Short mmCIF file of C-alpha atoms in Angstrom, two decimals:
data_model
loop_
_atom_site.label_atom_id
_atom_site.label_comp_id
_atom_site.label_asym_id
_atom_site.label_seq_id
_atom_site.Cartn_x
_atom_site.Cartn_y
_atom_site.Cartn_z
CA MET N 220 -22.09 -31.52 -15.98
CA ARG N 221 -19.49 -34.08 -14.94
CA PRO N 222 -20.24 -36.06 -11.78
CA ALA N 223 -17.28 -36.87 -9.54
CA SER N 224 -16.55 -38.31 -6.11
CA VAL N 225 -14.21 -36.82 -3.56
CA THR N 226 -11.43 -39.37 -3.06
CA ALA N 227 -9.16 -37.32 -0.80
CA VAL N 228 -9.25 -34.09 1.16
CA GLU N 229 -6.09 -32.73 2.74
CA THR N 230 -6.26 -29.68 4.96
CA LEU N 231 -3.09 -27.66 4.38
CA SER N 232 -4.09 -24.72 6.59
CA PRO N 233 -7.24 -23.13 8.01
CA HIS N 234 -8.12 -21.70 4.55
CA PHE N 235 -6.59 -24.16 2.04
CA ARG N 236 -7.63 -27.72 1.19
CA LEU N 237 -6.34 -30.04 -1.51
CA VAL N 238 -9.26 -31.90 -3.04
CA ASP N 239 -8.97 -34.98 -5.26
CA LEU N 240 -11.94 -35.76 -7.49
CA GLU N 241 -12.45 -38.94 -9.48
CA GLY N 242 -15.07 -40.41 -11.78
CA ASP N 243 -15.71 -42.07 -15.13
CA ALA N 244 -16.77 -38.70 -16.60
CA LEU N 245 -13.23 -37.41 -16.00
CA ARG N 246 -11.61 -40.06 -18.21
CA ASP N 247 -10.37 -39.26 -21.72
CA VAL N 248 -10.85 -35.54 -21.16
CA ALA N 249 -8.74 -33.10 -23.17
CA TRP N 250 -7.31 -30.86 -20.43
CA VAL N 251 -4.49 -28.34 -20.73
CA VAL N 252 -2.82 -26.18 -18.10
CA GLY N 253 -4.79 -22.99 -17.51
CA GLN N 254 -8.25 -24.42 -18.06
CA LYS N 255 -10.83 -24.12 -15.31
CA VAL N 256 -13.76 -26.08 -13.92
CA GLN N 257 -16.91 -24.66 -12.39
CA VAL N 258 -18.17 -26.70 -9.44
CA ALA N 259 -21.90 -26.57 -8.71
CA MET N 260 -22.68 -25.43 -5.18
CA GLY N 261 -25.93 -27.01 -4.05
CA SER N 262 -29.15 -26.17 -5.85
CA GLY N 263 -29.66 -23.46 -8.41
CA LEU N 264 -27.04 -21.97 -10.67
CA THR N 265 -24.46 -21.16 -8.00
CA ALA N 266 -20.97 -22.36 -8.96
CA ARG N 267 -17.39 -21.57 -8.03
CA THR N 268 -14.41 -21.68 -10.39
CA TYR N 269 -11.23 -23.65 -9.72
CA THR N 270 -8.12 -24.28 -11.79
CA PRO N 271 -7.13 -27.96 -11.77
CA MET N 272 -3.56 -28.58 -10.67
CA LEU N 273 -3.40 -31.82 -12.64
CA TRP N 274 -5.63 -34.17 -14.61
CA ASP N 275 -5.12 -37.92 -14.99
CA THR N 276 -7.23 -38.85 -18.02
CA ASP N 277 -6.52 -42.59 -17.69
CA ARG N 278 -7.68 -42.78 -14.08
CA GLY N 279 -10.36 -40.13 -14.48
CA ALA N 280 -9.01 -37.93 -11.68
CA THR N 281 -8.21 -34.29 -11.05
CA ARG N 282 -6.96 -32.20 -8.12
CA ILE N 283 -7.91 -28.69 -7.07
CA LEU N 284 -6.68 -26.39 -4.32
CA ALA N 285 -9.69 -24.82 -2.62
CA PHE N 286 -9.14 -21.49 -0.90
CA SER N 287 -11.86 -20.60 1.62
CA HIS N 288 -12.21 -16.92 2.32
CA GLY N 289 -15.29 -15.35 3.76
CA ASP N 290 -18.55 -17.21 4.31
CA GLY N 291 -19.78 -17.71 0.74
CA PRO N 292 -20.96 -20.90 -0.96
CA GLY N 293 -17.44 -21.84 -2.13
CA SER N 294 -15.98 -21.52 1.35
CA ARG N 295 -18.79 -23.55 2.89
CA TRP N 296 -18.44 -26.24 0.19
CA ALA N 297 -14.66 -26.56 0.58
CA SER N 298 -14.77 -26.50 4.39
CA GLY N 299 -17.44 -29.19 4.55
CA LEU N 300 -15.98 -31.64 2.02
CA ARG N 301 -15.47 -35.25 3.09
CA VAL N 302 -14.19 -38.33 1.28
CA ASP N 303 -17.00 -40.03 -0.70
CA ASP N 304 -18.94 -36.77 -1.10
CA THR N 305 -20.10 -36.19 -4.65
CA CYS N 306 -20.16 -33.07 -6.77
CA GLN N 307 -20.84 -31.99 -10.31
CA PHE N 308 -18.93 -29.53 -12.42
CA PHE N 309 -18.72 -27.95 -15.86
CA GLY N 310 -15.49 -28.16 -17.76
CA PRO N 311 -12.70 -28.17 -18.18
CA ARG N 312 -13.20 -24.93 -20.05
CA ARG N 313 -10.78 -22.59 -21.67
CA SER N 314 -9.64 -19.80 -19.41
CA LEU N 315 -5.99 -19.03 -20.09
CA ASP N 316 -4.21 -20.23 -23.23
CA LEU N 317 -0.70 -20.95 -22.02
CA ALA N 318 0.33 -23.40 -24.75
CA SER N 319 2.00 -20.79 -26.96
CA LEU N 320 3.44 -18.70 -24.13
CA GLU N 321 7.17 -18.21 -24.61
CA THR N 322 9.59 -18.34 -21.71
CA PRO N 323 10.59 -16.88 -19.36
CA VAL N 324 7.18 -16.54 -17.71
CA VAL N 325 6.00 -14.61 -14.66
CA LEU N 326 2.75 -15.60 -12.95
CA PHE N 327 1.28 -12.80 -10.83
CA GLY N 328 -1.76 -13.58 -8.71
CA ASP N 329 -3.19 -14.10 -5.25
CA GLU N 330 -4.24 -17.06 -3.12
CA THR N 331 -6.76 -18.14 -5.75
CA SER N 332 -3.86 -18.48 -8.20
CA PHE N 333 -1.84 -21.03 -6.21
CA GLY N 334 -3.48 -23.97 -8.03
CA LEU N 335 -2.66 -22.47 -11.42
CA GLY N 336 0.91 -21.99 -10.23
CA ALA N 337 1.19 -25.68 -9.31
CA ALA N 338 -0.21 -26.72 -12.71
CA LEU N 339 2.13 -24.35 -14.52
CA ARG N 340 5.12 -25.66 -12.54
CA ASP N 341 4.58 -29.10 -14.13
CA SER N 342 4.17 -27.71 -17.66
CA PRO N 343 6.87 -27.20 -20.31
CA GLN N 344 7.16 -23.53 -19.24
CA GLY N 345 7.42 -24.44 -15.56
CA ALA N 346 11.21 -24.59 -15.32
CA SER N 347 11.54 -20.94 -16.33
CA THR N 348 8.54 -19.49 -14.48
CA THR N 349 8.73 -16.98 -11.65
CA TYR N 350 5.78 -16.80 -9.24
CA VAL N 351 4.74 -13.54 -7.54
CA PHE N 352 1.72 -13.65 -5.23
CA GLU N 353 0.00 -10.92 -3.23
CA ILE N 354 -1.26 -12.61 -0.08
CA SER N 355 -3.19 -11.76 3.08
CA ASP N 356 -1.39 -14.07 5.50
CA LEU N 357 2.31 -14.73 5.06
CA ALA N 358 2.48 -17.32 7.85
CA GLU N 359 -0.35 -19.35 6.30
CA SER N 360 0.70 -19.03 2.66
CA ARG N 361 4.33 -20.15 3.00
CA PRO N 362 3.64 -23.75 4.14
CA VAL N 363 0.80 -24.11 1.63
CA LEU N 364 3.08 -23.08 -1.23
CA LYS N 365 5.78 -25.42 0.05
CA ALA N 366 3.28 -28.31 0.14
CA ILE N 367 2.37 -27.76 -3.53
CA GLY N 368 5.95 -27.27 -4.69
CA LEU N 369 6.09 -23.48 -4.97
CA SER N 370 8.30 -22.60 -2.02
CA ASP N 371 10.41 -20.30 -4.23
CA ALA N 372 7.48 -17.95 -4.92
CA THR N 373 7.88 -14.25 -4.10
CA LEU N 374 5.21 -13.25 -1.57
CA ILE N 375 3.99 -9.69 -1.13
CA GLN N 376 1.89 -9.00 1.97
CA ARG N 377 -1.41 -7.31 1.04
CA THR N 378 -2.24 -3.99 2.73
CA ALA N 379 -5.70 -2.50 3.21
CA ASP N 380 -4.78 0.65 1.29
CA GLU N 381 -3.15 -1.40 -1.52
CA THR N 382 0.23 0.31 -1.09
CA HIS N 383 1.74 -3.18 -1.36
CA LEU N 384 1.11 -2.99 -5.11
CA ALA N 385 4.03 -0.57 -5.43
CA GLY N 386 6.33 -3.37 -4.24
CA ALA N 387 4.71 -5.83 -6.62
CA GLU N 388 5.05 -3.33 -9.45
CA THR N 389 8.77 -2.88 -8.72
CA GLU N 390 9.27 -6.65 -8.85
CA LEU N 391 7.33 -7.03 -12.11
CA VAL N 392 9.18 -4.13 -13.77
CA ARG N 393 12.48 -5.79 -12.82
CA LEU N 394 11.30 -9.08 -14.34
CA ALA N 395 9.98 -7.33 -17.46
CA ALA N 396 13.47 -5.98 -18.13
CA SER N 397 14.61 -9.59 -18.64
CA GLY N 398 12.04 -10.09 -21.42
CA ALA N 399 9.54 -12.06 -19.36
CA ASN N 400 6.00 -12.84 -20.52
CA PHE N 401 3.31 -12.24 -17.92
CA ILE N 402 0.22 -14.10 -16.73
CA LEU N 403 -1.88 -11.77 -14.58
CA THR N 404 -4.49 -13.47 -12.38
CA GLY N 405 -6.28 -12.93 -9.09
CA LYS N 406 -7.95 -9.76 -7.87
CA ALA N 407 -9.33 -7.60 -10.70
CA SER N 408 -8.05 -4.28 -9.34
CA SER N 409 -4.55 -5.73 -8.88
CA ILE N 410 -4.58 -7.11 -12.42
CA GLN N 411 -5.56 -3.70 -13.75
CA HIS N 412 -2.82 -1.99 -11.74
CA MET N 413 -0.14 -4.45 -12.88
CA SER N 414 -1.33 -4.33 -16.49
CA ARG N 415 -0.97 -0.53 -16.56
#
């Protein structure tokens, strides 16, 4: 477990907060884009997974984008965060190995993938990456993506019956024709659909 202090919290929308964490245990850490951290939520073994957007090993600092949906432990933790709060987390741990990914790249995901998108944007593959996100709230997602530098992302409004996936599929098939490599993240059923 790595202890850290909350040094900044910026509310981007009702469901999204940028959270800066800092601490000695975050210094000299070997972090690469695509790795995740698991933040402990109170007592017990409850944890939520986040993808750091950046990691400053000299300062011992990282930034995550917390997306609060529902009323679970992760949403309560993110909504209640204040500067000088402390937390503990595991990681960074390997999740996606993006180091050898050849360009062009397409990242497909949902709101939980925005942080990965921001990290990828600043990586060597970032200049030739296309971002496609299925989202629940277009009006909320646009300014959040603009704030983290992903205003050019393609947004596909989620539908209850998942018919929106046909539109996402059309977009991904078009991008595949250009020889793109894909990173599929987010909702498991959407990943399975896009993978097929």
